[in-house]
PDB file of C-alpha atoms in Angstrom:
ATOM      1  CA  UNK A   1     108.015  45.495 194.297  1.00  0.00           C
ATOM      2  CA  UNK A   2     109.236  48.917 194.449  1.00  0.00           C
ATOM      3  CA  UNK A   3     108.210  49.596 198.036  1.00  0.00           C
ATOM      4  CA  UNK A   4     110.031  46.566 199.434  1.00  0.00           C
ATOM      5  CA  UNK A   5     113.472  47.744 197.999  1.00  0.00           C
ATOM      6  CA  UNK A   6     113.006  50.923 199.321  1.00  0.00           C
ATOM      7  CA  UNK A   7     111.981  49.809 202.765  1.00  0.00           C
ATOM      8  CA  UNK A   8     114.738  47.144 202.591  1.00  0.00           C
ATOM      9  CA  UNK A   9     117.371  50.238 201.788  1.00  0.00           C
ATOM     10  CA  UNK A  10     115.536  52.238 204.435  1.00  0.00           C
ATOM     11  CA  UNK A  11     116.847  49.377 206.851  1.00  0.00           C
ATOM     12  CA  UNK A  12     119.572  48.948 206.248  1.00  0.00           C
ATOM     13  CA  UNK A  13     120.487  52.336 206.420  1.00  0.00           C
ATOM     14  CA  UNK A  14     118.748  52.597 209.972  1.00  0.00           C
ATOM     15  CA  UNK A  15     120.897  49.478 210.861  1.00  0.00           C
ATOM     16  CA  UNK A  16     124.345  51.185 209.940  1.00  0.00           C
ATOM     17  CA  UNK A  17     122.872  54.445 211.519  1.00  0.00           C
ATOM     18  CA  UNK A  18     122.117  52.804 214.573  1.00  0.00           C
ATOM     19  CA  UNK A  19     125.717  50.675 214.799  1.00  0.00           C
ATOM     20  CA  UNK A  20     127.610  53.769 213.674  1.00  0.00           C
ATOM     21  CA  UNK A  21     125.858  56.081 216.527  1.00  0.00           C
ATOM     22  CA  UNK A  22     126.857  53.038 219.052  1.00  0.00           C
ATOM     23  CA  UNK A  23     130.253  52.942 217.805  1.00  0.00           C
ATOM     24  CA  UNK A  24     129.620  49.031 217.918  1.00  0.00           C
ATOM     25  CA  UNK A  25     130.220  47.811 214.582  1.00  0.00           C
ATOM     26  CA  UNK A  26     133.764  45.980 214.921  1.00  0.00           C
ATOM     27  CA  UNK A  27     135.904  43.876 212.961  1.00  0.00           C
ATOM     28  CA  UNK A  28     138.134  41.242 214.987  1.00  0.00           C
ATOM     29  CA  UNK A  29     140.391  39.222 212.489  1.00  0.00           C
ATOM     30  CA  UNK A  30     142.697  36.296 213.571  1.00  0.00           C
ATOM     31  CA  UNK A  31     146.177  36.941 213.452  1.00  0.00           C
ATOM     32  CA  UNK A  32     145.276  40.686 214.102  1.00  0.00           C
ATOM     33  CA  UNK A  33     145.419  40.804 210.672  1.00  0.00           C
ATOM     34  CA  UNK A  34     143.005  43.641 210.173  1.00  0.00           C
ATOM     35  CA  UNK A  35     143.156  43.718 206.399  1.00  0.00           C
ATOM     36  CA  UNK A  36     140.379  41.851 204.239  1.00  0.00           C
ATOM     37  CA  UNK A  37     137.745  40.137 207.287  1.00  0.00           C
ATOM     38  CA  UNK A  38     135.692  38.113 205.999  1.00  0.00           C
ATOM     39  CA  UNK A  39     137.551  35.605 203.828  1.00  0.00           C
ATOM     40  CA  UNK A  40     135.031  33.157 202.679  1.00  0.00           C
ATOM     41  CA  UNK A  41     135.809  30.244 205.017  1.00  0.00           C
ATOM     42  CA  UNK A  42     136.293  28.082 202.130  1.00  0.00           C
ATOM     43  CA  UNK A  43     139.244  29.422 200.520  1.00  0.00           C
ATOM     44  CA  UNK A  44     142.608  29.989 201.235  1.00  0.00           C
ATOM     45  CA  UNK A  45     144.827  33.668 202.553  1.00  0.00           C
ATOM     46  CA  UNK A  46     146.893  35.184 200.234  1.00  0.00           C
ATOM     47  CA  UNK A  47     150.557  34.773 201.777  1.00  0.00           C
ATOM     48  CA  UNK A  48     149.039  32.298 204.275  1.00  0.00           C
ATOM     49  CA  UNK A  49     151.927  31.007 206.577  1.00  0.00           C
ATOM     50  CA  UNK A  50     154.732  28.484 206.490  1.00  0.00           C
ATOM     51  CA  UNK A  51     151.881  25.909 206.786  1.00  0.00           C
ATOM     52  CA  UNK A  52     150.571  26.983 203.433  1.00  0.00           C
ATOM     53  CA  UNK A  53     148.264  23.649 203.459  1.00  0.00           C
ATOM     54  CA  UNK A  54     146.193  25.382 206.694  1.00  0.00           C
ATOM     55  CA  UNK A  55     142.914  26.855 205.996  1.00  0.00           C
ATOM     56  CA  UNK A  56     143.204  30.586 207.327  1.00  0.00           C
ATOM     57  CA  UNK A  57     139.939  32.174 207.568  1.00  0.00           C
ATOM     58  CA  UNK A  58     138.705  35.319 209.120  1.00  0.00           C
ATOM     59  CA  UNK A  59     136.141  35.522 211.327  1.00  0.00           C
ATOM     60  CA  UNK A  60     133.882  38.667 211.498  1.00  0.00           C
ATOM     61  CA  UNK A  61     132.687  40.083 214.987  1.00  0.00           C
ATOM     62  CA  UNK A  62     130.109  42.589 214.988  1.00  0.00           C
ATOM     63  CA  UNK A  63     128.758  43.795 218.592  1.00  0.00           C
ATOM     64  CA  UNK A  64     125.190  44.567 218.670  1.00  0.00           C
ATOM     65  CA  UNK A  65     124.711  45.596 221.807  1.00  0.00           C
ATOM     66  CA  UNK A  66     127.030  45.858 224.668  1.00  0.00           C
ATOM     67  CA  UNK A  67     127.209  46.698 228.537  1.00  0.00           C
ATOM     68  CA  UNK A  68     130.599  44.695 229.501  1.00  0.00           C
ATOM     69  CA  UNK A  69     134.201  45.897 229.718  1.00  0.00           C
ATOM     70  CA  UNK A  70     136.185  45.551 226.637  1.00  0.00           C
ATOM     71  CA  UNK A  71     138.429  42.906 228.208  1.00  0.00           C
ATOM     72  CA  UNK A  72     135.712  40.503 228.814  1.00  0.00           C
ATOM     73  CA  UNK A  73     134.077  41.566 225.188  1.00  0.00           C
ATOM     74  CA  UNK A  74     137.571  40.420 223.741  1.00  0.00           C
ATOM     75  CA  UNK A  75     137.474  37.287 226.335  1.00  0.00           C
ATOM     76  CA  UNK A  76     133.907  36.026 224.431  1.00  0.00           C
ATOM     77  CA  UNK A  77     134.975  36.847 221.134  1.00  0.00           C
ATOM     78  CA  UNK A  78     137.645  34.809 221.357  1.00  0.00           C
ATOM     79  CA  UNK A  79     136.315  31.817 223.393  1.00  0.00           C
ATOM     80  CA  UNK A  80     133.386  31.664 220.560  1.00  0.00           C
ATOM     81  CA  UNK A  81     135.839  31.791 217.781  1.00  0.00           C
ATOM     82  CA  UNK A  82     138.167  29.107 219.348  1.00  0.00           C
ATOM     83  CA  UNK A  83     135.228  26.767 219.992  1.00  0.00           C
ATOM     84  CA  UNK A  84     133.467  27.315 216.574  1.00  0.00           C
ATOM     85  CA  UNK A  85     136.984  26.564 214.705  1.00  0.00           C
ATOM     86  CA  UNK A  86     136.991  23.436 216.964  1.00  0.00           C
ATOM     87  CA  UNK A  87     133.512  22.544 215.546  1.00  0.00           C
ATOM     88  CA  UNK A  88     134.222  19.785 212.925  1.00  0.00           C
ATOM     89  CA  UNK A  89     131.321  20.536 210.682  1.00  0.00           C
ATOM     90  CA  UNK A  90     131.036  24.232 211.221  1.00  0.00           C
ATOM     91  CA  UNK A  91     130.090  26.678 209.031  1.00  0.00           C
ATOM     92  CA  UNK A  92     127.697  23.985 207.377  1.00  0.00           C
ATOM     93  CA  UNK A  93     126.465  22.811 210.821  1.00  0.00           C
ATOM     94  CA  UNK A  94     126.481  24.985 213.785  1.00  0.00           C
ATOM     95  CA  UNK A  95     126.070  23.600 217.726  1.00  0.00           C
ATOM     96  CA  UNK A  96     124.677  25.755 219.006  1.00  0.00           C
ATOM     97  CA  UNK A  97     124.534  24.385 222.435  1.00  0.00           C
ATOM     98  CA  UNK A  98     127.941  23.056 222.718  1.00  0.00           C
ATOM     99  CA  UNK A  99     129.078  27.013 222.284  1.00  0.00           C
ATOM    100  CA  UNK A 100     126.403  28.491 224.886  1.00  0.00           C
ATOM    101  CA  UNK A 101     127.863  25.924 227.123  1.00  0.00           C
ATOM    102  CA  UNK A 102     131.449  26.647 226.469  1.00  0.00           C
ATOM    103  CA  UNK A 103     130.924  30.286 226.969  1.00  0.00           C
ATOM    104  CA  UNK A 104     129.159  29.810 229.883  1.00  0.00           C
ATOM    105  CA  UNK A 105     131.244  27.612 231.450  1.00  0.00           C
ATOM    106  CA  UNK A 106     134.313  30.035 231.046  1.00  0.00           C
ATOM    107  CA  UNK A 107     132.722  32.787 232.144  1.00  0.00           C
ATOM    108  CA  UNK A 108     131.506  31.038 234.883  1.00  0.00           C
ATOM    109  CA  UNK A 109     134.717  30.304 236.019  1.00  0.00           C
ATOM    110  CA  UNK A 110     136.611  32.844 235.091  1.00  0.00           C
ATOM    111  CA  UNK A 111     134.172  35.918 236.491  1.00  0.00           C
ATOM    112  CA  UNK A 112     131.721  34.105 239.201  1.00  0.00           C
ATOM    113  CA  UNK A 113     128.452  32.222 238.755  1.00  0.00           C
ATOM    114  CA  UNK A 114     125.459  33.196 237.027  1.00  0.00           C
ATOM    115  CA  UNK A 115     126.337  33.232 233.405  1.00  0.00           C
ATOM    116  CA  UNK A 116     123.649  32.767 230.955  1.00  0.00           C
ATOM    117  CA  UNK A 117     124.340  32.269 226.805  1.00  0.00           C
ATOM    118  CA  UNK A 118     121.141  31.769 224.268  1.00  0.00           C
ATOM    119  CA  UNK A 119     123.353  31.237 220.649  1.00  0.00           C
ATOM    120  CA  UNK A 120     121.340  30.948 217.281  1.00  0.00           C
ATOM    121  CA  UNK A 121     121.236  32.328 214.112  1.00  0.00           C
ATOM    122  CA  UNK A 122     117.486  33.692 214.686  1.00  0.00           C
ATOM    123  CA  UNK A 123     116.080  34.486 218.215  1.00  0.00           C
ATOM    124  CA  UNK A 124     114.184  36.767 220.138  1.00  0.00           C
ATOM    125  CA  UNK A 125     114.820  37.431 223.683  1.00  0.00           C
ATOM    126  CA  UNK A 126     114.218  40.154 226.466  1.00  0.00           C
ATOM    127  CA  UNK A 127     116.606  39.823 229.514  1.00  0.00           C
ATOM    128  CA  UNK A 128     117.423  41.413 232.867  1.00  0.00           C
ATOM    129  CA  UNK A 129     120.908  41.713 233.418  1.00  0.00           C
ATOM    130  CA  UNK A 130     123.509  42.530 235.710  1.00  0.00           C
ATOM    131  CA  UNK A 131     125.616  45.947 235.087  1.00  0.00           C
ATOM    132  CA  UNK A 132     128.346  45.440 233.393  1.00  0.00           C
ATOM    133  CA  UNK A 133     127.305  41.941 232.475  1.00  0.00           C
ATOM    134  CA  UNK A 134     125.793  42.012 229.052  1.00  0.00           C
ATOM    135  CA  UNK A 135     127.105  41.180 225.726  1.00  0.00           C
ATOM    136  CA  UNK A 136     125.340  40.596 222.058  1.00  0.00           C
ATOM    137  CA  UNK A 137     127.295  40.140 219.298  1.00  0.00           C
ATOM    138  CA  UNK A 138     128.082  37.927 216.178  1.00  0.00           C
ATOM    139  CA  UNK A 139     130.308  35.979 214.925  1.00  0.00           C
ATOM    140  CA  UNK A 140     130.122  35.924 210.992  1.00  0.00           C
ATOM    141  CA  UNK A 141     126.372  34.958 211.082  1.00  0.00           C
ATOM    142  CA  UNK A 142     125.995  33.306 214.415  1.00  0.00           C
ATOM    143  CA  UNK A 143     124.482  35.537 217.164  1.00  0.00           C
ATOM    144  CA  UNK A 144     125.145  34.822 220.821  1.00  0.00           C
ATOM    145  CA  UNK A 145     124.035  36.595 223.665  1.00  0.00           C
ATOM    146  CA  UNK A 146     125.829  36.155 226.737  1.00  0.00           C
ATOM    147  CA  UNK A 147     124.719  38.080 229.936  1.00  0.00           C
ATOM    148  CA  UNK A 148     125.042  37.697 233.768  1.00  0.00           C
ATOM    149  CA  UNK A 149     122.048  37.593 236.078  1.00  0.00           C
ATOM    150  CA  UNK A 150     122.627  39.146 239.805  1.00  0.00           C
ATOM    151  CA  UNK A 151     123.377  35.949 242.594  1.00  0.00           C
ATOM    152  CA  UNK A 152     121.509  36.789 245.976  1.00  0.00           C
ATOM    153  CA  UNK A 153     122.682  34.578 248.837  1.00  0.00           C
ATOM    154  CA  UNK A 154     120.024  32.008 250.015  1.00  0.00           C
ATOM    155  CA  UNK A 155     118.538  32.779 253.470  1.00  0.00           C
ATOM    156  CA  UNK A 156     119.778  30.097 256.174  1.00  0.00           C
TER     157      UNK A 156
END
């Protein structure tokens, strides 16, 4: 029993190493409130607004890995925290398909074709990107990796 805490603690530190090297480990609050993220999504701000009756909850965003400008890093963030708010039964029921598709479709749009999105809360993958086209992050425990693949034009 005593070996598994220690490796367990031994990981964890090598996880915060790791994050803390990459400068990746962020915090991205609604409201750019950048006070107390992580409200438990059940409960309510203290000094929530004029509403008062309107759940405010904080969404933590933690990039893993990254190879993507910061303004389309802040473009995903919030597109996956807009459409998991929008998710009716979210945090007990993620779809994870509806927000692959959403990001994909506005990146698609927004930056050219190509987009790809894999969204889960356990996955492996191994991808080829494009430069400047990569992103893996989370959003509270939800892990989406969004990258762009290079488009060659078909031969005519």
């Amino acid at each position: 029993m005593r070996e598994q805490q220690g490796s367990g603690e031994a990981a964890g530190r090598r996880g915060g190493a790791v994050r803390s090297l990459l400068g990746v480990e962020r915090r991205f609050a609604e409201g750019g409130a950048e006070g107390a993220a992580g409200v438990p999504s059940g409960k309510q701000a203290a000094g929530a607004g004029a509403g008062g009756a309107e759940e405010e909850r904080k969404a933590v965003v933690r990039v893993v890995a990254a190879d993507m400008p910061p303004a389309l890093q802040r473009r995903a963030f919030r597109c996956a925290r807009d459409e998991l708010a929008a998710m009716p039964h979210y945090p007990r029921r993620l779809e994870p398909k509806r927000l692959a598709l959403a990001l994909k479709k506005e990146f698609d749009t927004a930056y050219g074709p190509a987009w790809h999105c894999i969204v889960g809360t356990s996955f492996g993958s191994y991808v080829t990107h494009a430069r400047g086209g990569f992103l893996y992050f989370s959003v509270d425990k939800v892990y989406i990796l969004l990258f762009r693949t290079a488009v060659e034009p078909s031969p005519h």
